[in-house]
Short mmCIF file of C-alpha atoms in Angstrom, two decimals:
data_model
loop_
_atom_site.label_atom_id
_atom_site.label_comp_id
_atom_site.label_asym_id
_atom_site.label_seq_id
_atom_site.Cartn_x
_atom_site.Cartn_y
_atom_site.Cartn_z
CA MET R 1 74.61 128.37 231.21
CA HIS R 2 75.84 131.99 231.65
CA PHE R 3 77.19 131.10 235.14
CA SER R 4 78.76 127.82 233.92
CA ASN R 5 80.68 129.70 231.12
CA PHE R 6 81.73 132.24 233.73
CA THR R 7 83.05 129.64 235.97
CA LEU R 8 84.89 127.60 233.27
CA VAL R 9 86.63 130.81 231.95
CA THR R 10 87.66 132.06 235.35
CA GLN R 11 89.38 128.66 236.01
CA ARG R 12 91.02 128.73 232.78
CA VAL R 13 92.32 132.39 232.94
CA SER R 14 93.35 132.15 236.55
CA LEU R 15 96.83 131.20 235.59
CA SER R 16 97.06 134.12 233.20
CA ILE R 17 96.92 136.68 236.07
CA ALA R 18 98.66 134.59 238.64
CA VAL R 19 101.63 133.89 236.63
CA ILE R 20 102.80 137.48 236.90
CA ALA R 21 103.33 136.80 240.65
CA MET R 22 104.48 133.25 240.20
CA VAL R 23 107.25 134.17 237.88
CA ASN R 24 108.11 137.82 238.39
CA GLY R 25 107.74 137.74 242.03
CA THR R 26 105.69 141.03 242.37
CA GLY R 27 106.15 142.37 245.74
CA GLN R 28 109.73 141.11 246.33
CA THR R 29 110.07 143.45 249.24
CA ALA R 30 108.14 140.91 251.30
CA LEU R 31 110.51 138.05 250.49
CA SER R 32 111.65 136.03 253.49
CA ASN R 33 115.40 135.89 254.30
CA VAL R 34 116.87 133.56 251.73
CA SER R 35 120.41 133.47 250.29
CA ALA R 36 120.93 134.55 246.61
CA ALA R 37 123.13 131.56 245.95
CA GLU R 38 120.83 128.90 247.01
CA PRO R 39 117.80 129.81 244.88
CA ALA R 40 119.88 130.32 241.85
CA ALA R 41 121.35 126.66 242.36
CA ASP R 42 117.86 125.27 242.81
CA ALA R 43 116.72 126.85 239.61
CA LEU R 44 119.40 125.33 237.52
CA GLU R 45 118.79 121.84 239.01
CA ASP R 46 115.00 122.04 238.33
CA PRO R 47 113.52 125.13 236.72
CA GLY R 48 109.97 123.80 237.56
CA ARG R 49 110.44 124.00 241.31
CA PRO R 50 110.00 127.28 243.25
CA ILE R 51 113.16 129.29 243.70
CA GLN R 52 111.79 131.72 246.35
CA VAL R 53 109.10 131.86 248.95
CA PHE R 54 107.13 134.92 250.07
CA SER R 55 106.36 135.60 253.72
CA THR R 56 102.80 134.85 252.81
CA GLY R 57 104.06 131.28 251.90
CA THR R 58 103.65 131.67 248.17
CA SER R 59 106.30 130.67 245.69
CA VAL R 60 108.11 132.02 242.73
CA TYR R 61 109.32 129.99 239.86
CA ALA R 62 112.01 130.09 237.12
CA TRP R 63 109.82 129.67 234.15
CA SER R 64 111.09 130.89 230.88
CA PRO R 65 108.65 132.49 228.35
CA GLU R 66 108.83 129.23 226.35
CA THR R 67 107.87 127.23 229.35
CA GLN R 68 105.00 129.65 230.22
CA GLY R 69 103.77 129.12 226.55
CA VAL R 70 103.64 125.40 227.05
CA ILE R 71 101.83 125.72 230.26
CA PHE R 72 99.29 128.11 228.83
CA SER R 73 98.74 125.92 225.89
CA SER R 74 98.41 122.53 227.80
CA ILE R 75 94.81 123.13 228.83
CA SER R 76 93.89 123.30 225.01
CA TYR R 77 95.68 119.81 224.55
CA GLY R 78 93.06 118.40 226.89
CA ILE R 79 90.20 120.18 225.33
CA ILE R 80 91.00 118.93 221.87
CA LEU R 81 91.13 115.26 223.13
CA THR R 82 87.58 115.34 224.20
CA LEU R 83 85.78 117.83 221.89
CA ILE R 84 84.71 115.34 219.10
CA PRO R 85 83.89 112.20 221.32
CA SER R 86 82.15 114.39 224.01
CA GLY R 87 80.01 115.99 221.32
CA TYR R 88 78.89 112.63 220.16
CA LEU R 89 78.42 111.24 223.56
CA ALA R 90 76.43 114.18 224.86
CA ASP R 91 73.59 113.41 222.15
CA ILE R 92 73.41 109.95 223.58
CA LEU R 93 74.11 110.18 227.42
CA GLY R 94 72.66 113.70 227.89
CA ALA R 95 74.40 117.17 227.85
CA LYS R 96 73.37 117.83 231.44
CA GLN R 97 75.45 114.96 232.95
CA MET R 98 78.19 115.46 230.48
CA LEU R 99 78.58 119.30 231.13
CA GLY R 100 78.08 118.91 234.95
CA ALA R 101 80.68 116.22 235.36
CA GLY R 102 83.13 118.27 233.34
CA LEU R 103 82.37 121.49 235.40
CA LEU R 104 82.94 119.58 238.69
CA THR R 105 86.11 117.88 237.58
CA SER R 106 87.55 121.25 236.26
CA SER R 107 86.75 122.92 239.58
CA LEU R 108 88.47 120.17 241.65
CA LEU R 109 91.54 120.35 239.54
CA THR R 110 91.60 124.18 239.98
CA LEU R 111 91.85 123.64 243.66
CA PHE R 112 94.81 121.34 243.28
CA THR R 113 96.76 123.68 240.96
CA PRO R 114 98.80 125.46 243.56
CA LEU R 115 100.12 122.23 244.99
CA ALA R 116 100.85 120.90 241.42
CA ALA R 117 103.03 124.00 240.72
CA ASP R 118 104.96 123.44 243.88
CA LEU R 119 105.48 119.89 243.07
CA GLY R 120 107.01 120.72 239.47
CA VAL R 121 106.06 122.04 236.12
CA THR R 122 105.61 118.62 234.61
CA LEU R 123 102.74 117.82 236.99
CA LEU R 124 101.33 121.32 236.49
CA ILE R 125 101.24 120.77 232.75
CA ALA R 126 99.52 117.27 233.36
CA ILE R 127 96.92 118.92 235.67
CA ARG R 128 96.27 121.67 233.14
CA THR R 129 95.87 119.05 230.41
CA LEU R 130 93.35 116.97 232.57
CA GLN R 131 91.44 120.20 233.21
CA GLY R 132 91.20 120.93 229.39
CA VAL R 133 89.69 117.29 228.99
CA ALA R 134 87.00 118.40 231.71
CA GLN R 135 86.32 121.73 230.08
CA GLY R 136 86.12 120.19 226.66
CA MET R 137 83.24 118.03 227.90
CA ALA R 138 81.62 120.96 229.50
CA TRP R 139 81.97 123.30 226.44
CA THR R 140 80.65 120.88 223.91
CA GLY R 141 77.51 119.76 225.68
CA GLN R 142 76.09 123.24 225.69
CA PHE R 143 75.17 123.07 221.97
CA THR R 144 73.26 119.80 222.54
CA ILE R 145 71.13 121.72 225.09
CA TRP R 146 70.80 124.79 222.61
CA ALA R 147 69.51 122.52 219.85
CA LYS R 148 66.60 121.47 222.10
CA TRP R 149 65.93 124.76 223.86
CA ALA R 150 66.66 127.63 221.51
CA PRO R 151 63.91 128.72 219.03
CA PRO R 152 65.64 129.41 215.60
CA LEU R 153 64.76 133.23 215.79
CA GLU R 154 66.03 133.56 219.25
CA ARG R 155 69.32 131.53 218.88
CA SER R 156 71.72 134.46 218.42
CA LYS R 157 70.21 136.28 221.51
CA LEU R 158 70.19 133.24 223.77
CA THR R 159 73.60 131.77 222.77
CA SER R 160 75.20 135.31 223.03
CA ILE R 161 73.75 135.85 226.54
CA ALA R 162 75.16 132.49 227.62
CA GLY R 163 78.50 133.23 225.77
CA SER R 164 78.86 136.56 227.43
CA GLY R 165 79.46 134.68 230.68
CA ALA R 166 82.93 133.72 229.26
CA ALA R 167 83.67 137.55 228.71
CA PHE R 168 82.34 138.35 232.13
CA GLY R 169 84.38 135.78 233.75
CA SER R 170 87.52 136.94 232.13
CA PHE R 171 86.56 140.43 233.36
CA ILE R 172 86.00 139.35 236.97
CA ILE R 173 89.21 137.02 237.23
CA LEU R 174 91.54 139.56 235.75
CA CYS R 175 89.83 142.45 237.78
CA VAL R 176 90.05 140.75 241.27
CA GLY R 177 92.91 138.25 240.47
CA GLY R 178 95.47 140.93 241.10
CA LEU R 179 93.84 142.10 244.19
CA ILE R 180 93.69 138.62 245.67
CA SER R 181 97.26 137.89 244.87
CA GLN R 182 98.56 140.89 246.59
CA ALA R 183 96.26 140.54 249.51
CA LEU R 184 96.21 136.82 250.08
CA GLY R 185 98.88 135.33 247.81
CA TRP R 186 98.30 133.97 244.25
CA PRO R 187 97.26 130.52 245.44
CA PHE R 188 93.95 131.91 246.70
CA ILE R 189 93.08 132.87 243.09
CA PHE R 190 92.67 129.14 242.39
CA TYR R 191 91.14 128.25 245.70
CA ILE R 192 88.33 130.91 245.39
CA PHE R 193 87.27 130.23 241.90
CA GLY R 194 87.69 126.42 242.22
CA GLY R 195 85.39 126.88 245.22
CA ILE R 196 82.93 128.92 243.03
CA GLY R 197 82.92 126.21 240.50
CA CYS R 198 81.78 123.59 243.03
CA VAL R 199 78.90 125.82 243.93
CA CYS R 200 78.01 126.33 240.28
CA CYS R 201 77.77 122.47 239.94
CA LEU R 202 75.29 122.21 242.68
CA LEU R 203 73.03 124.75 240.86
CA TRP R 204 73.60 123.03 237.52
CA PHE R 205 72.45 119.63 238.52
CA THR R 206 69.45 121.18 240.39
CA VAL R 207 67.95 123.49 237.80
CA ILE R 208 69.10 122.26 234.32
CA TYR R 209 67.18 119.77 232.26
CA ASP R 210 68.13 118.26 228.85
CA ASP R 211 64.80 118.92 227.26
CA PRO R 212 61.94 121.50 227.88
CA ARG R 213 59.37 118.75 227.93
CA HIS R 214 60.71 117.50 231.24
CA HIS R 215 61.30 120.75 232.97
CA PRO R 216 59.04 121.20 235.86
CA CYS R 217 59.29 124.94 236.27
CA ILE R 218 58.50 126.38 232.99
CA SER R 219 54.95 127.33 231.89
CA ALA R 220 52.81 125.21 229.52
CA ARG R 221 52.74 128.15 227.17
CA GLU R 222 56.57 128.61 227.02
CA LYS R 223 56.97 124.71 226.65
CA ASP R 224 54.56 124.65 223.78
CA TYR R 225 56.18 127.68 221.98
CA ILE R 226 59.68 125.98 222.19
CA VAL R 227 58.50 122.66 221.06
CA SER R 228 56.47 124.08 218.19
CA SER R 229 59.25 126.25 217.07
CA LEU R 230 61.57 123.45 216.90
CA ALA R 231 59.11 121.01 215.45
CA GLN R 232 60.49 121.62 211.67
CA GLN R 233 64.08 121.03 212.78
CA PRO R 234 65.32 117.81 211.47
CA THR R 235 65.70 115.23 214.29
CA SER R 236 66.43 111.52 214.24
CA PRO R 237 67.07 108.66 216.65
CA ARG R 238 69.85 107.51 214.40
CA ARG R 239 73.30 108.29 215.66
CA SER R 240 75.43 107.66 212.62
CA VAL R 241 77.51 110.60 211.65
CA PRO R 242 78.08 111.22 207.86
CA ILE R 243 81.83 111.85 208.17
CA LYS R 244 82.56 111.56 204.48
CA ALA R 245 79.85 114.09 203.59
CA MET R 246 81.13 116.32 206.33
CA VAL R 247 84.68 116.21 204.96
CA ARG R 248 83.48 117.13 201.44
CA CYS R 249 81.33 120.12 202.78
CA LEU R 250 82.94 123.46 202.05
CA PRO R 251 80.53 125.46 204.18
CA LEU R 252 81.66 123.40 207.25
CA TRP R 253 85.32 124.12 206.43
CA ALA R 254 84.41 127.73 206.21
CA ILE R 255 83.20 127.43 209.70
CA PHE R 256 86.29 125.56 210.95
CA THR R 257 88.48 128.16 209.30
CA GLY R 258 86.52 130.98 211.12
CA PHE R 259 87.09 129.21 214.44
CA PHE R 260 90.71 128.81 213.74
CA SER R 261 91.32 132.42 212.91
CA HIS R 262 89.15 133.72 215.79
CA PHE R 263 90.66 131.57 218.39
CA TRP R 264 94.23 132.51 217.28
CA LEU R 265 93.97 136.19 218.45
CA CYS R 266 91.43 135.60 221.14
CA THR R 267 93.70 132.93 222.89
CA ILE R 268 96.65 135.46 222.78
CA ILE R 269 94.46 138.15 224.31
CA ILE R 270 93.06 136.01 227.09
CA THR R 271 96.35 134.52 227.83
CA TYR R 272 99.10 137.08 227.45
CA LEU R 273 97.05 140.29 228.09
CA PRO R 274 98.28 140.62 231.63
CA THR R 275 101.84 139.84 230.62
CA TYR R 276 101.68 142.39 227.84
CA ILE R 277 100.24 145.08 229.91
CA SER R 278 102.65 144.35 232.81
CA SER R 279 105.74 144.34 230.42
CA VAL R 280 104.81 147.14 228.05
CA LEU R 281 102.94 149.62 230.29
CA ARG R 282 105.17 148.67 233.42
CA VAL R 283 102.53 148.46 236.01
CA SER R 284 102.10 146.38 239.07
CA ILE R 285 100.09 143.05 239.21
CA ARG R 286 97.06 144.78 240.79
CA ASP R 287 96.99 147.55 238.05
CA SER R 288 97.75 144.91 235.39
CA GLY R 289 94.81 142.87 236.52
CA LEU R 290 92.54 145.83 236.52
CA LEU R 291 93.60 147.10 233.07
CA SER R 292 93.47 143.57 231.74
CA SER R 293 89.83 143.16 232.91
CA LEU R 294 88.57 146.28 230.94
CA PRO R 295 88.57 144.55 227.49
CA PHE R 296 86.22 142.00 228.69
CA VAL R 297 83.49 144.50 229.74
CA ALA R 298 83.43 145.38 226.03
CA ALA R 299 83.39 141.73 225.07
CA ALA R 300 80.49 140.93 227.30
CA SER R 301 78.60 143.91 226.02
CA CYS R 302 79.29 143.40 222.44
CA THR R 303 78.40 139.66 222.60
CA ILE R 304 74.91 140.48 223.99
CA LEU R 305 74.28 143.49 221.84
CA GLY R 306 75.53 141.71 218.67
CA GLY R 307 73.02 138.82 219.50
CA GLN R 308 70.10 141.20 219.93
CA LEU R 309 70.97 143.00 216.65
CA ALA R 310 71.31 139.80 214.66
CA ASP R 311 67.83 138.46 215.93
CA PHE R 312 66.29 141.91 215.24
CA LEU R 313 67.58 142.02 211.72
CA LEU R 314 66.29 138.28 211.16
CA SER R 315 62.86 138.80 212.85
CA ARG R 316 62.14 141.93 210.77
CA ASN R 317 63.29 140.19 207.61
CA LEU R 318 65.72 143.04 206.98
CA LEU R 319 68.64 140.73 206.00
CA ARG R 320 68.82 137.01 204.93
CA LEU R 321 70.20 134.63 207.56
CA ILE R 322 73.37 134.15 205.46
CA THR R 323 73.96 137.91 205.07
CA VAL R 324 73.68 138.34 208.83
CA ARG R 325 76.11 135.44 209.52
CA LYS R 326 78.57 136.93 207.14
CA LEU R 327 78.13 140.47 208.34
CA PHE R 328 78.89 139.68 211.93
CA SER R 329 81.64 137.30 211.05
CA SER R 330 83.29 140.13 208.95
CA LEU R 331 83.06 142.56 211.81
CA GLY R 332 84.52 140.14 214.22
CA LEU R 333 87.43 139.23 212.28
CA LEU R 334 88.28 142.57 210.50
CA LEU R 335 87.98 145.08 213.36
CA PRO R 336 90.24 143.23 215.89
CA SER R 337 92.76 142.73 213.17
CA LEU R 338 93.07 146.43 212.48
CA CYS R 339 93.46 147.13 216.19
CA ALA R 340 96.10 144.51 216.54
CA VAL R 341 98.08 145.78 213.67
CA ALA R 342 97.86 149.34 215.14
CA LEU R 343 99.12 148.30 218.74
CA PRO R 344 102.93 148.22 218.17
CA PHE R 345 102.77 151.83 216.66
CA VAL R 346 100.99 153.21 219.87
CA ALA R 347 102.90 151.63 222.54
CA SER R 348 104.17 154.89 223.75
CA SER R 349 100.69 156.05 224.60
CA HIS R 350 99.14 154.13 227.36
CA VAL R 351 95.56 155.48 226.85
CA THR R 352 95.61 154.49 223.11
CA THR R 353 97.15 151.21 223.97
CA VAL R 354 94.36 150.33 226.54
CA ILE R 355 91.55 151.59 224.13
CA LEU R 356 92.81 149.22 221.41
CA LEU R 357 93.16 146.42 223.75
CA ILE R 358 89.49 147.04 224.88
CA LEU R 359 88.38 147.00 221.29
CA ILE R 360 89.97 143.79 220.34
CA PRO R 361 87.98 141.31 222.47
CA GLY R 362 84.83 143.50 222.16
CA THR R 363 84.76 143.46 218.48
CA SER R 364 85.90 139.92 218.18
CA ASN R 365 82.96 138.70 220.12
CA LEU R 366 80.70 139.85 217.23
CA CYS R 367 81.60 136.52 215.77
CA ASP R 368 79.27 135.03 218.17
CA SER R 369 76.40 135.82 216.00
CA GLY R 370 78.33 134.79 212.81
CA PHE R 371 80.13 131.62 212.14
CA ILE R 372 80.24 130.56 215.90
CA ILE R 373 76.61 129.42 215.80
CA ASN R 374 76.62 128.62 212.07
CA THR R 375 76.57 124.82 212.82
CA LEU R 376 73.01 125.17 214.13
CA ASP R 377 72.03 126.59 210.70
CA VAL R 378 73.69 124.17 208.38
CA ALA R 379 73.42 120.86 210.46
CA PRO R 380 71.23 121.16 213.69
CA ARG R 381 71.09 117.34 213.90
CA TYR R 382 74.85 117.26 214.57
CA ALA R 383 75.23 120.60 216.18
CA SER R 384 77.09 119.36 219.35
CA PHE R 385 79.38 116.96 217.24
CA LEU R 386 80.24 119.78 214.86
CA MET R 387 80.73 122.27 217.61
CA GLY R 388 83.29 119.88 219.10
CA MET R 389 85.18 119.67 215.81
CA SER R 390 84.93 123.52 215.39
CA ARG R 391 86.38 124.22 218.69
CA GLY R 392 89.03 121.62 217.95
CA PHE R 393 90.22 123.71 215.19
CA GLY R 394 90.00 126.71 217.26
CA LEU R 395 91.99 125.13 220.04
CA MET R 396 94.68 124.01 217.67
CA ALA R 397 94.99 127.58 216.82
CA GLY R 398 95.18 128.39 220.46
CA ILE R 399 97.98 125.93 221.06
CA ILE R 400 99.95 127.16 218.09
CA SER R 401 99.53 130.93 218.94
CA SER R 402 100.36 130.46 222.59
CA THR R 403 103.50 128.56 221.89
CA ALA R 404 104.52 130.75 219.09
CA THR R 405 103.77 133.98 221.22
CA GLY R 406 106.05 132.55 223.99
CA PHE R 407 108.89 131.88 221.44
CA LEU R 408 108.59 135.28 219.63
CA ILE R 409 108.64 137.48 222.86
CA SER R 410 111.53 135.52 224.18
CA GLN R 411 113.72 136.51 221.29
CA ASP R 412 112.99 140.24 221.62
CA SER R 413 110.17 141.65 223.58
CA MET R 414 109.24 144.78 221.43
CA SER R 415 109.70 143.18 217.96
CA GLY R 416 108.33 139.95 219.17
CA TRP R 417 104.96 141.43 220.11
CA ARG R 418 104.87 143.29 216.78
CA HIS R 419 105.43 139.96 214.90
CA VAL R 420 102.63 138.53 217.15
CA PHE R 421 100.07 141.02 216.24
CA PHE R 422 100.94 141.20 212.61
CA LEU R 423 100.73 137.37 212.29
CA SER R 424 97.38 137.25 214.14
CA ALA R 425 95.85 139.86 211.73
CA ALA R 426 97.03 137.82 208.78
CA VAL R 427 95.50 134.66 210.05
CA ASN R 428 92.19 136.53 210.73
CA MET R 429 92.14 137.93 207.15
CA PHE R 430 92.63 134.42 205.79
CA GLY R 431 89.72 133.04 207.82
CA LEU R 432 87.55 136.00 206.82
CA VAL R 433 88.10 135.54 203.07
CA PHE R 434 87.57 131.81 203.19
CA TYR R 435 84.30 132.22 205.22
CA LEU R 436 83.06 134.84 202.95
CA THR R 437 83.62 132.77 199.92
CA PHE R 438 82.29 129.38 201.03
CA GLY R 439 79.97 130.08 204.05
CA GLN R 440 76.28 129.07 203.78
CA ALA R 441 73.40 129.10 206.14
CA GLU R 442 71.01 126.52 204.61
CA ILE R 443 70.66 123.02 206.05
CA GLN R 444 72.95 120.66 204.15
CA ASP R 445 71.53 117.72 202.31
CA TRP R 446 73.52 115.26 204.42
CA ALA R 447 72.09 116.89 207.54
CA LYS R 448 68.32 116.47 206.60
CA GLU R 449 66.24 113.78 207.99
CA ARG R 450 65.56 110.89 205.91
CA THR R 451 62.46 108.80 206.14
CA LEU R 452 63.10 105.19 205.77
CA THR R 453 60.27 102.88 204.50
CA ARG R 454 60.50 99.27 205.51
CA LEU R 455 59.01 96.75 203.25
#
């Protein structure tokens, strides 16, 4: 699961580091002999087509910040389309097949991305949207698996270890993406990580099983422990979903609001961090990639440590479950907001800027032990379906924040970034207050199993 999250995120974030070379033309001294008039004319006719070609065969495109915002957010459109139906179907068809098919499709589309960019921005947006559909299938199916594999007292630890694959993937792609772009050309970023995804698919279909009862490689003791620890969890063969009860459930809306706030700032950091470092700190694509990767070392570490600490507090009965969820949610929303608000005021100090950028995703990932897994507490029967809805709210925030960021920085770079970070902090604070007010950790009445007696 850790490796699959790693793969999905590298494929999603590949464009964030590649776009610096795709648009700004880093390394223009290597440009082949082309006239200045011809590229400009081509750009006016079709801004989605390449305007220059490097000697390595890679292209440069005339994409405005607004166009880049639409391209970045297009993958979220696709994910939203599949989150709810895939969460429901994963319970019926099996999460292994659902997640594996999504991972394979996303990998193949990643390999096709450079060609799509050459053929036009419209096709690139379409490919990224289809990739989002595939990734939505993969993301959602995970919680169906955890509902059958993760004992209640180990959920925070197991889900945080698996979730840290996303932070680790962001670290790797941003760390080596700039090096790959300079050495081989930006298309190889997509070729390499698309190929890694295909390898991950082979491992996935070989070693993953939907249920511990059918896994041939775990010990009988481990199998009995998992099955017995989940014995009191409500399960039912019925597939009807109590939509009306869910809509009226304030604890669910608290989770959805938390997701919306969390994804708002996280999407900006994942998507625009290389661009922000390149434009504000004035560094090369290689250095931008290396600096952009540092925050995700902290993110991976905080994800794992947060999960370990949350389970420690629960297993020792030091804090109640709802207290743990609200504590980590508060830390994961408040601390990154403070760092984001401080960023515009320390732009002149490169060291302080990098430190704050490291702290934002690191502290944000403490939410993984808060509202991120809260659906497993309040409605384990519908965990996958509700995770799909939760991520849907998060991805709507990602679409809005990506598009809004592109618009704001296109007006004025410095004041635009200041508005971006202030707005992100305000959204986080709203989500935090709402979750602290209405969040719960008890299984809701509509999520409990009901025994039907037939006469």
